Amino acid sequence: MAQHFCLASCDVVGFDLDHTLCRYNLPESALLIYNSFAQFLVKEKGYDKELLTVTPEDWDFCSKGLALDLEDGHFIKLADNGTVLRASHGTKMMAPEVLAEQYGRKEWKHFISDTGMASRSGKYYFYDNYFDLPGALLCARVVDSLTKQNNGQKTFDFWKDVVAAIQHNYKVSAFKEHWTGKSLPFLISGEQHRSGGKSSFFSELSTENCGIYFPEVKRDPGRYLYSCPESVKKWLQQLKNAGKILLLITSSHSDYCRLLCEHILGNDFADLFDIVITNALKPGFFSHSPSQRPFRTLENDEEQEALPSLDKPGWYSQGNAAHLYELLKKMTGKPEPKVVYFGDSMHSDIFPARHYSNWETVLILEELRGDRDGKPEESEPLEKKGKYEGPKAKPLYTLSKTWGSFFIDSVSGLENTEDSLVYTWSCKRISTYSTIAIPSIEAIAELPLDYKFTRFSSNSSKTAGYYPYPPLVLSNNEKLTTK
């Protein structure tokens, strides 16, 4: 494979929506997500009222790449070979001797050596994106509460109540009781997620007007969403003018997609995209066969009949990558059109697009924004800062003091020397399945389309592939060991 990647050589440019084209005000959106579900657990399921009180300091617990063992309430951080680097019971971190007793230096019991291992299971859950992370804090605090109430409870069965919370919060009259498939996926059980069972799962919901998330975002989208800067809008138009086919593929439902896109891009946003696919139910969009996941037309945001194939550009629901690629062949006149897909979720976007469809992939990795000096860049105007008063979550892409770097960590029980540092499992997945990783689309919007990015490659430095610069912690430790 060539050492460099450039957009000019791509025929098709596709985008995820949430946390990719649409950036969220993370301190605000994280608090909204957390409160939406904490209130249900307390009011409807009788959980401790302490769950309703969350301090700015509590958010340090949140870090992408953590796994939750649903049976014992342990959160763990994995090395690239599947051994456990750090662990907590609820929010309480395990001391090195306890960690050694629990896990030793062997693979975690649920680890699969292939770095494409499933992120969802009935036994564990990986926290992989910013919709997930408030759920990590909530579930950890639930474990704390149950452990305290039941004198050191060893096994837990709270997940069913967390699933019930989504049944409540996504019955939303504001969006005709539709949901955003990607929003808060931490609440969907693994089997439903893998089988694409969300449609039947949600179709049983009643029509009463309840829930917090959708009505609040619709009431005040500017509080939770950042508009795309002019540089990004011009860049999208530049891609169109260069003859690229533009795709929008989101697991959000069509009405929520429209709300987001009108706010961030303007009312004429649909003119930018040749094909819009909503309720895509990723990763199933990439992994399922056409018969398992046909495309459907939409009428007033309601799904209509299944289509035997995809014959023309337009706005569709559900679907599969195989039928989409056949249409792209017709539109480009090429037997193998080159597709690049931008997304923020390794599980839903990057891994499946690369593994099943062999597309080029650009990972939106906001951790690159907060990595350098703890003072993340902000593209928002000054007058917006401080607009909403009160204690807020930290930006979730900043370094967690509790869990350490998203990219590397030291092996427990060894001195913190260069030889003791190893790559995390999350870091390995980035370099394995991403073509490049960037902090935001804005970071590349003013580059010429023929700019040559250095791609991730097994033959190159571990810091290659990150643009505009690699994580500082990797730059400072170029000679990391692989365990």
CSV table of C-alpha atoms in Angstrom, one decimal:
chain,number,residue,atom,x,y,z
A,1,MET,CA,0.0,0.0,0.0
A,2,ALA,CA,1.2,3.5,-0.8
A,3,GLN,CA,2.8,5.5,2.0
A,4,HIS,CA,0.6,8.5,1.4
A,5,PHE,CA,-3.1,9.2,1.2
A,6,CYS,CA,-4.8,12.1,-0.5
A,7,LEU,CA,-8.4,13.1,-1.0
A,8,ALA,CA,-7.9,14.0,-4.6
A,9,SER,CA,-7.4,10.3,-5.4
A,10,CYS,CA,-10.8,9.3,-3.9
A,11,ASP,CA,-14.0,9.1,-5.9
A,12,VAL,CA,-16.4,9.1,-3.0
A,13,VAL,CA,-16.1,10.9,0.4
A,14,GLY,CA,-18.5,9.7,3.1
A,15,PHE,CA,-19.2,11.1,6.6
A,16,ASP,CA,-20.7,10.0,9.9
A,17,LEU,CA,-22.7,12.8,11.5
A,18,ASP,CA,-22.6,12.8,15.3
A,19,HIS,CA,-19.1,13.8,16.6
A,20,THR,CA,-17.8,13.9,13.0
A,21,LEU,CA,-19.5,16.5,10.9
A,22,CYS,CA,-21.5,17.6,13.9
A,23,ARG,CA,-19.3,18.6,16.9
A,24,TYR,CA,-21.0,18.7,20.3
A,25,ASN,CA,-20.3,21.0,23.2
A,26,LEU,CA,-19.1,18.0,25.3
A,27,PRO,CA,-19.4,19.5,28.8
A,28,GLU,CA,-23.0,20.4,28.1
A,29,SER,CA,-24.1,17.3,26.2
A,30,ALA,CA,-22.4,14.9,28.6
A,31,LEU,CA,-24.2,16.4,31.5
A,32,LEU,CA,-27.5,16.2,29.7
A,33,ILE,CA,-27.0,12.6,28.8
A,34,TYR,CA,-25.9,11.7,32.4
A,35,ASN,CA,-28.9,13.5,34.0
A,36,SER,CA,-31.4,12.0,31.6
A,37,PHE,CA,-30.6,8.5,32.7
A,38,ALA,CA,-29.7,9.1,36.3
A,39,GLN,CA,-33.1,10.7,36.9
A,40,PHE,CA,-34.9,7.6,35.5
A,41,LEU,CA,-32.8,5.2,37.7
A,42,VAL,CA,-33.6,7.2,40.8
A,43,LYS,CA,-37.2,8.1,40.2
A,44,GLU,CA,-38.4,4.9,38.4
A,45,LYS,CA,-36.1,2.2,39.7
A,46,GLY,CA,-35.3,3.4,43.2
A,47,TYR,CA,-31.6,3.9,42.9
A,48,ASP,CA,-29.7,6.1,45.4
A,49,LYS,CA,-30.4,9.8,45.1
A,50,GLU,CA,-26.7,10.4,45.2
A,51,LEU,CA,-26.6,9.5,41.5
A,52,LEU,CA,-28.3,12.9,40.8
A,53,THR,CA,-25.4,14.9,42.2
A,54,VAL,CA,-22.4,14.9,39.9
A,55,THR,CA,-19.4,17.3,40.4
A,56,PRO,CA,-17.0,18.6,37.8
A,57,GLU,CA,-14.3,16.4,39.4
A,58,ASP,CA,-16.4,13.2,38.9
A,59,TRP,CA,-15.9,13.5,35.1
A,60,ASP,CA,-12.2,12.7,35.4
A,61,PHE,CA,-13.3,9.0,35.6
A,62,CYS,CA,-14.4,9.2,31.9
A,63,SER,CA,-11.9,7.9,29.4
A,64,LYS,CA,-12.5,6.3,26.0
A,65,GLY,CA,-11.2,2.7,25.6
A,66,LEU,CA,-12.5,1.3,29.0
A,67,ALA,CA,-14.3,-2.0,29.2
A,68,LEU,CA,-17.0,-2.7,31.8
A,69,ASP,CA,-17.4,-6.3,33.0
A,70,LEU,CA,-21.2,-6.4,33.4
A,71,GLU,CA,-21.1,-9.2,36.0
A,72,ASP,CA,-18.6,-7.9,38.5
A,73,GLY,CA,-18.7,-4.2,38.0
A,74,HIS,CA,-15.1,-3.8,37.1
A,75,PHE,CA,-13.8,-1.3,34.6
A,76,ILE,CA,-10.6,-2.1,32.9
A,77,LYS,CA,-8.0,-0.6,30.6
A,78,LEU,CA,-6.3,-3.0,28.2
A,79,ALA,CA,-2.8,-3.2,26.8
A,80,ASP,CA,-2.4,-4.0,23.1
A,81,ASN,CA,-2.0,-7.7,23.9
A,82,GLY,CA,-5.1,-7.9,26.1
A,83,THR,CA,-3.5,-7.8,29.5
A,84,VAL,CA,-5.0,-5.4,32.1
A,85,LEU,CA,-3.1,-2.1,32.8
A,86,ARG,CA,-5.5,-0.5,35.2
A,87,ALA,CA,-8.8,-1.5,36.8
A,88,SER,CA,-11.5,-0.1,39.1
A,89,HIS,CA,-14.5,-1.5,41.0
A,90,GLY,CA,-17.0,1.1,40.2
A,91,THR,CA,-15.1,4.4,40.5
A,92,LYS,CA,-12.7,2.9,43.1
A,93,MET,CA,-9.3,2.2,41.5
A,94,MET,CA,-7.7,-1.1,42.3
A,95,ALA,CA,-4.3,-1.0,44.1
A,96,PRO,CA,-1.4,-2.7,42.2
A,97,GLU,CA,-1.5,-5.7,44.5
A,98,VAL,CA,-5.3,-6.2,44.0
A,99,LEU,CA,-4.9,-5.7,40.3
A,100,ALA,CA,-2.2,-8.4,40.2
A,101,GLU,CA,-4.4,-10.8,42.2
A,102,GLN,CA,-7.5,-10.2,40.0
A,103,TYR,CA,-5.8,-10.2,36.6
A,104,GLY,CA,-2.1,-11.1,36.8
A,105,ARG,CA,-0.3,-10.6,33.5
A,106,LYS,CA,-2.5,-12.7,31.4
A,107,GLU,CA,-5.1,-11.9,28.8
A,108,TRP,CA,-8.4,-10.6,30.1
A,109,LYS,CA,-10.9,-13.4,30.0
A,110,HIS,CA,-13.0,-11.8,27.3
A,111,PHE,CA,-10.2,-10.6,25.1
A,112,ILE,CA,-9.9,-11.9,21.6
A,113,SER,CA,-6.4,-11.4,20.1
A,114,ASP,CA,-7.9,-10.0,16.8
A,115,THR,CA,-8.0,-6.3,17.4
A,116,GLY,CA,-11.4,-6.3,15.7
A,117,MET,CA,-13.0,-8.0,18.7
A,118,ALA,CA,-16.6,-7.1,19.3
A,119,SER,CA,-17.2,-3.9,21.3
A,120,ARG,CA,-20.5,-5.1,22.6
A,121,SER,CA,-21.4,-8.3,24.3
A,122,GLY,CA,-23.9,-9.5,26.9
A,123,LYS,CA,-20.9,-9.9,29.3
A,124,TYR,CA,-19.0,-6.7,28.8
A,125,TYR,CA,-19.1,-3.3,27.1
A,126,PHE,CA,-16.4,-1.1,25.5
A,127,TYR,CA,-16.8,2.6,25.8
A,128,ASP,CA,-15.8,3.9,22.4
A,129,ASN,CA,-17.3,7.4,21.8
A,130,TYR,CA,-18.6,10.5,23.5
A,131,PHE,CA,-22.2,9.3,23.7
A,132,ASP,CA,-20.9,6.3,25.7
A,133,LEU,CA,-18.8,8.1,28.3
A,134,PRO,CA,-21.5,9.6,30.5
A,135,GLY,CA,-22.8,6.0,30.8
A,136,ALA,CA,-19.4,4.9,32.0
A,137,LEU,CA,-19.6,7.4,34.9
A,138,LEU,CA,-23.2,6.6,35.7
A,139,CYS,CA,-22.6,2.8,35.7
A,140,ALA,CA,-19.5,3.1,37.8
A,141,ARG,CA,-21.4,5.2,40.4
A,142,VAL,CA,-24.3,2.6,40.3
A,143,VAL,CA,-21.7,-0.1,41.2
A,144,ASP,CA,-20.4,2.1,44.0
A,145,SER,CA,-23.9,2.5,45.4
A,146,LEU,CA,-24.8,-1.1,45.2
A,147,THR,CA,-21.5,-2.2,46.7
A,148,LYS,CA,-22.0,0.1,49.7
A,149,GLN,CA,-25.7,-0.8,50.2
A,150,ASN,CA,-25.1,-4.5,50.0
A,151,ASN,CA,-21.9,-4.9,52.0
A,152,GLY,CA,-19.4,-5.6,49.2
A,153,GLN,CA,-21.8,-7.1,46.6
A,154,LYS,CA,-19.8,-9.2,44.2
A,155,THR,CA,-22.1,-9.7,41.2
A,156,PHE,CA,-24.4,-7.2,39.6
A,157,ASP,CA,-27.7,-7.1,37.6
A,158,PHE,CA,-28.2,-3.4,37.0
A,159,TRP,CA,-27.9,-3.5,33.2
A,160,LYS,CA,-31.6,-4.4,32.7
A,161,ASP,CA,-32.4,-1.1,34.5
A,162,VAL,CA,-30.1,0.8,32.4
A,163,VAL,CA,-31.8,-0.7,29.3
A,164,ALA,CA,-35.1,0.3,30.8
A,165,ALA,CA,-33.8,3.9,31.0
A,166,ILE,CA,-33.5,4.1,27.2
A,167,GLN,CA,-37.0,2.8,26.8
A,168,HIS,CA,-38.1,5.8,28.9
A,169,ASN,CA,-35.8,8.5,27.5
A,170,TYR,CA,-36.4,7.8,23.9
A,171,LYS,CA,-40.2,7.9,23.9
A,172,VAL,CA,-40.1,11.5,22.5
A,173,SER,CA,-43.1,13.2,21.0
A,174,ALA,CA,-40.7,15.9,19.7
A,175,PHE,CA,-39.3,13.3,17.2
A,176,LYS,CA,-42.4,11.1,16.7
A,177,GLU,CA,-40.9,8.7,19.2
A,178,HIS,CA,-38.0,8.0,17.0
A,179,TRP,CA,-34.5,7.7,18.4
A,180,THR,CA,-30.9,8.4,17.3
A,181,GLY,CA,-29.5,4.9,16.8
A,182,LYS,CA,-26.0,6.1,17.7
A,183,SER,CA,-27.0,8.1,20.7
A,184,LEU,CA,-26.2,6.4,23.9
A,185,PRO,CA,-25.5,3.0,22.5
A,186,PHE,CA,-24.1,1.9,25.8
A,187,LEU,CA,-27.7,1.3,26.8
A,188,ILE,CA,-28.4,-1.4,24.2
A,189,SER,CA,-27.7,-4.9,25.1
A,190,GLY,CA,-25.0,-6.6,23.0
A,191,GLU,CA,-27.2,-9.2,21.4
A,192,GLN,CA,-29.7,-6.6,20.2
A,193,HIS,CA,-26.9,-4.4,18.9
A,194,ARG,CA,-25.2,-7.2,17.0
A,195,SER,CA,-28.4,-8.5,15.5
A,196,GLY,CA,-29.6,-5.1,14.5
A,197,GLY,CA,-32.5,-5.6,16.8
A,198,LYS,CA,-33.1,-1.9,17.6
A,199,SER,CA,-36.0,-1.5,15.2
A,200,SER,CA,-38.2,-4.2,16.9
A,201,PHE,CA,-36.9,-3.2,20.3
A,202,PHE,CA,-38.0,0.4,19.9
A,203,SER,CA,-41.1,-0.2,18.0
A,204,GLU,CA,-42.7,-1.6,21.1
A,205,LEU,CA,-42.3,1.7,23.0
A,206,SER,CA,-45.5,3.6,23.9
A,207,THR,CA,-46.4,7.0,22.7
A,208,GLU,CA,-46.5,8.9,26.0
A,209,ASN,CA,-44.5,12.1,26.1
A,210,CYS,CA,-41.5,11.5,28.4
A,211,GLY,CA,-37.7,11.6,28.3
A,212,ILE,CA,-35.3,14.5,28.4
A,213,TYR,CA,-32.7,14.2,25.7
A,214,PHE,CA,-34.5,14.9,22.5
A,215,PRO,CA,-36.9,17.7,23.8
A,216,GLU,CA,-33.9,19.5,25.3
A,217,VAL,CA,-31.7,19.3,22.2
A,218,LYS,CA,-34.6,20.5,20.1
A,219,ARG,CA,-35.4,23.3,22.5
A,220,ASP,CA,-31.9,24.7,22.5
A,221,PRO,CA,-29.7,23.1,19.9
A,222,GLY,CA,-27.1,26.0,20.2
A,223,ARG,CA,-26.4,24.9,23.7
A,224,TYR,CA,-25.3,21.4,22.7
A,225,LEU,CA,-24.1,21.7,19.0
A,226,TYR,CA,-21.3,23.7,17.4
A,227,SER,CA,-22.1,25.0,13.9
A,228,CYS,CA,-19.7,24.0,11.2
A,229,PRO,CA,-17.1,26.8,10.6
A,230,GLU,CA,-17.1,28.4,7.2
A,231,SER,CA,-13.9,26.6,6.4
A,232,VAL,CA,-15.6,23.2,6.6
A,233,LYS,CA,-18.7,24.4,4.6
A,234,LYS,CA,-16.3,25.7,1.8
A,235,TRP,CA,-14.3,22.5,1.9
A,236,LEU,CA,-17.5,20.3,1.4
A,237,GLN,CA,-18.4,22.5,-1.6
A,238,GLN,CA,-14.8,22.2,-2.9
A,239,LEU,CA,-15.1,18.4,-2.8
A,240,LYS,CA,-18.4,18.7,-4.7
A,241,ASN,CA,-16.9,21.0,-7.3
A,242,ALA,CA,-14.0,18.6,-7.7
A,243,GLY,CA,-16.5,15.9,-8.8
A,244,LYS,CA,-16.5,13.9,-5.6
A,245,ILE,CA,-19.6,12.0,-4.7
A,246,LEU,CA,-20.5,13.0,-1.1
A,247,LEU,CA,-22.3,10.6,1.3
A,248,LEU,CA,-23.8,11.1,4.7
A,249,ILE,CA,-24.2,7.8,6.6
A,250,THR,CA,-25.6,8.1,10.1
A,251,SER,CA,-27.3,5.8,12.6
A,252,SER,CA,-29.4,8.7,13.7
A,253,HIS,CA,-33.0,8.8,12.5
A,254,SER,CA,-33.9,11.1,9.7
A,255,ASP,CA,-35.7,13.7,11.8
A,256,TYR,CA,-32.8,14.0,14.3
A,257,CYS,CA,-30.4,14.1,11.4
A,258,ARG,CA,-32.3,17.0,9.8
A,259,LEU,CA,-32.3,18.9,13.0
A,260,LEU,CA,-28.5,18.5,13.4
A,261,CYS,CA,-27.7,19.3,9.8
A,262,GLU,CA,-29.9,22.4,9.6
A,263,HIS,CA,-28.3,23.7,12.7
A,264,ILE,CA,-24.6,23.0,11.7
A,265,LEU,CA,-24.8,23.5,7.9
A,266,GLY,CA,-27.9,25.5,7.2
A,267,ASN,CA,-31.3,24.7,5.6
A,268,ASP,CA,-29.8,23.8,2.3
A,269,PHE,CA,-27.5,21.2,3.7
A,270,ALA,CA,-29.0,18.4,1.6
A,271,ASP,CA,-27.6,20.1,-1.6
A,272,LEU,CA,-24.1,19.1,-0.4
A,273,PHE,CA,-24.8,15.4,-0.3
A,274,ASP,CA,-25.5,13.1,-3.2
A,275,ILE,CA,-26.8,10.3,-0.9
A,276,VAL,CA,-28.0,10.6,2.7
A,277,ILE,CA,-28.5,7.3,4.7
A,278,THR,CA,-30.1,7.6,8.1
A,279,ASN,CA,-30.9,4.9,10.6
A,280,ALA,CA,-28.0,3.0,9.1
A,281,LEU,CA,-27.7,0.8,12.2
A,282,LYS,CA,-23.9,0.7,12.0
A,283,PRO,CA,-21.8,-1.5,12.2
A,284,GLY,CA,-24.5,-3.7,10.7
A,285,PHE,CA,-24.7,-1.4,7.6
A,286,PHE,CA,-21.2,-2.7,6.7
A,287,SER,CA,-21.3,-6.3,8.0
A,288,HIS,CA,-24.9,-7.4,7.1
A,289,SER,CA,-25.9,-8.8,3.8
A,290,PRO,CA,-28.4,-7.0,1.5
A,291,SER,CA,-31.1,-9.4,2.4
A,292,GLN,CA,-30.6,-8.8,6.1
A,293,ARG,CA,-30.6,-5.0,5.8
A,294,PRO,CA,-32.3,-3.7,2.7
A,295,PHE,CA,-32.6,0.0,2.0
A,296,ARG,CA,-35.9,1.7,2.6
A,297,THR,CA,-37.4,4.8,1.2
A,298,LEU,CA,-38.7,7.5,3.5
A,299,GLU,CA,-42.0,9.5,3.5
A,300,ASN,CA,-42.4,12.2,6.2
A,301,ASP,CA,-39.6,10.5,8.1
A,302,GLU,CA,-41.4,7.2,8.1
A,303,GLU,CA,-39.8,4.2,6.6
A,304,GLN,CA,-41.5,2.7,3.6
A,305,GLU,CA,-41.1,-0.5,1.6
A,306,ALA,CA,-37.8,-2.4,1.3
A,307,LEU,CA,-35.9,-1.9,-2.0
A,308,PRO,CA,-34.4,-4.8,-3.9
A,309,SER,CA,-31.5,-2.6,-4.9
A,310,LEU,CA,-30.3,1.0,-4.7
A,311,ASP,CA,-30.7,2.6,-8.2
A,312,LYS,CA,-30.4,6.4,-7.8
A,313,PRO,CA,-29.0,9.1,-5.4
A,314,GLY,CA,-31.4,10.4,-2.7
A,315,TRP,CA,-32.3,10.1,1.0
A,316,TYR,CA,-32.7,6.5,2.3
A,317,SER,CA,-33.0,4.6,5.6
A,318,GLN,CA,-31.2,1.5,6.8
A,319,GLY,CA,-29.5,-0.3,4.0
A,320,ASN,CA,-26.1,-2.0,3.4
A,321,ALA,CA,-22.7,-1.2,2.0
A,322,ALA,CA,-22.9,-3.8,-0.8
A,323,HIS,CA,-25.9,-2.2,-2.5
A,324,LEU,CA,-24.5,1.3,-1.9
A,325,TYR,CA,-21.2,0.3,-3.6
A,326,GLU,CA,-23.1,-1.0,-6.6
A,327,LEU,CA,-24.7,2.4,-7.0
A,328,LEU,CA,-21.4,4.1,-6.6
A,329,LYS,CA,-20.0,2.0,-9.5
A,330,LYS,CA,-22.8,3.2,-11.7
A,331,MET,CA,-22.4,6.9,-10.6
A,332,THR,CA,-18.7,6.9,-11.1
A,333,GLY,CA,-18.5,4.6,-14.1
A,334,LYS,CA,-15.7,2.8,-12.4
A,335,PRO,CA,-15.5,-0.9,-11.5
A,336,GLU,CA,-13.8,-0.2,-8.2
A,337,PRO,CA,-14.5,3.4,-7.0
A,338,LYS,CA,-12.2,4.5,-4.2
A,339,VAL,CA,-14.2,5.5,-1.0
A,340,VAL,CA,-13.0,7.3,2.1
A,341,TYR,CA,-15.2,7.4,5.2
A,342,PHE,CA,-14.8,9.9,8.1
A,343,GLY,CA,-16.1,8.7,11.5
A,344,ASP,CA,-15.5,9.0,15.3
A,345,SER,CA,-16.4,5.4,16.5
A,346,MET,CA,-13.9,2.6,16.0
A,347,HIS,CA,-16.6,0.1,16.5
A,348,SER,CA,-19.4,1.6,14.3
A,349,ASP,CA,-17.4,3.5,11.7
A,350,ILE,CA,-13.7,2.8,11.3
A,351,PHE,CA,-13.3,-0.9,11.9
A,352,PRO,CA,-16.3,-2.1,9.9
A,353,ALA,CA,-15.7,0.3,7.0
A,354,ARG,CA,-12.1,-0.9,6.7
A,355,HIS,CA,-12.7,-4.6,7.6
A,356,TYR,CA,-15.8,-5.4,5.6
A,357,SER,CA,-15.7,-2.8,2.8
A,358,ASN,CA,-12.0,-2.0,2.5
A,359,TRP,CA,-12.7,1.7,2.4
A,360,GLU,CA,-10.1,4.3,3.4
A,361,THR,CA,-10.9,5.6,6.9
A,362,VAL,CA,-10.3,8.9,8.6
A,363,LEU,CA,-10.8,8.7,12.4
A,364,ILE,CA,-12.0,11.8,14.2
A,365,LEU,CA,-10.0,11.7,17.4
A,366,GLU,CA,-10.7,14.7,19.7
A,367,GLU,CA,-8.1,13.3,22.1
A,368,LEU,CA,-5.6,14.9,19.8
A,369,ARG,CA,-7.1,18.3,20.7
A,370,GLY,CA,-6.5,18.0,24.4
A,371,ASP,CA,-3.3,16.1,24.3
A,372,ARG,CA,-0.6,18.8,24.0
A,373,ASP,CA,-0.8,21.1,27.0
A,374,GLY,CA,-4.2,20.5,28.8
A,375,LYS,CA,-5.5,23.7,27.1
A,376,PRO,CA,-7.4,22.4,24.1
A,377,GLU,CA,-7.9,24.6,21.1
A,378,GLU,CA,-11.3,26.1,20.7
A,379,SER,CA,-12.9,27.2,17.5
A,380,GLU,CA,-15.9,28.7,19.3
A,381,PRO,CA,-16.1,32.5,19.5
A,382,LEU,CA,-15.2,34.1,22.8
A,383,GLU,CA,-18.7,35.4,23.4
A,384,LYS,CA,-20.0,31.8,23.6
A,385,LYS,CA,-17.6,30.8,26.3
A,386,GLY,CA,-19.1,31.0,29.8
A,387,LYS,CA,-22.6,31.5,28.3
A,388,TYR,CA,-24.0,28.7,30.5
A,389,GLU,CA,-23.1,29.0,34.1
A,390,GLY,CA,-22.8,26.3,36.7
A,391,PRO,CA,-20.5,23.3,37.2
A,392,LYS,CA,-19.8,21.4,34.0
A,393,ALA,CA,-18.1,18.3,32.9
A,394,LYS,CA,-14.5,18.6,31.7
A,395,PRO,CA,-14.0,18.2,28.0
A,396,LEU,CA,-14.1,14.5,27.6
A,397,TYR,CA,-11.1,14.4,25.3
A,398,THR,CA,-8.7,15.8,28.0
A,399,LEU,CA,-6.4,13.5,29.8
A,400,SER,CA,-7.9,11.5,32.7
A,401,LYS,CA,-5.8,11.6,35.8
A,402,THR,CA,-7.6,8.4,36.9
A,403,TRP,CA,-6.9,6.3,33.8
A,404,GLY,CA,-3.9,8.0,32.3
A,405,SER,CA,-3.1,8.3,28.6
A,406,PHE,CA,-5.5,6.9,26.0
A,407,PHE,CA,-2.5,5.9,23.9
A,408,ILE,CA,0.1,4.3,26.2
A,409,ASP,CA,0.5,3.3,29.9
A,410,SER,CA,3.0,1.6,32.2
A,411,VAL,CA,2.8,-2.1,33.1
A,412,SER,CA,1.5,-2.5,36.6
A,413,GLY,CA,4.1,-3.5,39.1
A,414,LEU,CA,7.1,-2.3,37.0
A,415,GLU,CA,9.0,1.0,37.5
A,416,ASN,CA,7.7,3.7,35.3
A,417,THR,CA,10.6,3.5,32.9
A,418,GLU,CA,10.7,3.6,29.1
A,419,ASP,CA,10.8,-0.2,29.1
A,420,SER,CA,7.7,-0.5,31.1
A,421,LEU,CA,5.5,1.6,28.8
A,422,VAL,CA,3.3,-0.2,26.3
A,423,TYR,CA,0.6,0.7,23.7
A,424,THR,CA,-3.0,0.5,24.8
A,425,TRP,CA,-5.4,-1.8,22.9
A,426,SER,CA,-7.2,1.4,21.7
A,427,CYS,CA,-4.0,2.8,20.3
A,428,LYS,CA,-3.3,-0.4,18.4
A,429,ARG,CA,-6.7,-0.4,16.8
A,430,ILE,CA,-6.2,3.2,15.6
A,431,SER,CA,-3.0,2.4,13.7
A,432,THR,CA,-4.5,-1.0,12.5
A,433,TYR,CA,-7.8,0.2,11.0
A,434,SER,CA,-7.4,4.0,10.4
A,435,THR,CA,-5.8,5.5,7.3
A,436,ILE,CA,-5.2,8.7,9.2
A,437,ALA,CA,-6.5,10.2,12.5
A,438,ILE,CA,-7.3,13.9,12.9
A,439,PRO,CA,-8.7,16.0,15.8
A,440,SER,CA,-11.6,17.4,13.7
A,441,ILE,CA,-12.5,18.0,10.0
A,442,GLU,CA,-11.7,21.6,10.6
A,443,ALA,CA,-8.0,20.6,11.0
A,444,ILE,CA,-7.8,19.7,7.3
A,445,ALA,CA,-10.4,21.9,5.7
A,446,GLU,CA,-8.0,24.5,4.4
A,447,LEU,CA,-5.5,22.0,2.9
A,448,PRO,CA,-5.5,21.4,-0.8
A,449,LEU,CA,-7.3,18.3,-1.9
A,450,ASP,CA,-4.1,16.8,-3.2
A,451,TYR,CA,-2.3,17.2,0.1
A,452,LYS,CA,-0.4,14.0,0.8
A,453,PHE,CA,-1.0,12.6,4.4
A,454,THR,CA,1.4,10.0,5.8
A,455,ARG,CA,-0.9,7.0,6.4
A,456,PHE,CA,-0.7,4.5,9.3
A,457,SER,CA,1.4,1.6,8.2
A,458,SER,CA,3.1,-1.3,9.8
A,459,ASN,CA,6.3,-0.3,8.0
A,460,SER,CA,6.4,3.2,9.4
A,461,SER,CA,6.7,5.0,12.7
A,462,LYS,CA,3.9,4.5,15.3
A,463,THR,CA,3.4,8.3,15.2
A,464,ALA,CA,2.7,8.3,11.4
A,465,GLY,CA,-0.9,8.7,10.5
A,466,TYR,CA,-1.7,11.4,13.0
A,467,TYR,CA,-2.4,14.9,11.6
A,468,PRO,CA,-1.5,17.7,12.2
A,469,TYR,CA,0.8,16.1,14.9
A,470,PRO,CA,1.0,12.9,16.8
A,471,PRO,CA,-0.1,12.6,20.4
A,472,LEU,CA,2.6,14.2,22.5
A,473,VAL,CA,2.9,11.1,24.7
A,474,LEU,CA,3.8,9.1,21.6
A,475,SER,CA,6.2,11.6,20.3
A,476,ASN,CA,8.0,11.5,23.6
A,477,ASN,CA,8.2,7.7,23.6
A,478,GLU,CA,8.9,6.7,20.1
A,479,LYS,CA,10.7,3.5,21.2
A,480,LEU,CA,7.8,1.9,23.1
A,481,THR,CA,7.9,-1.8,23.5
A,482,THR,CA,5.1,-4.1,22.3
A,483,LYS,CA,4.4,-6.6,25.0
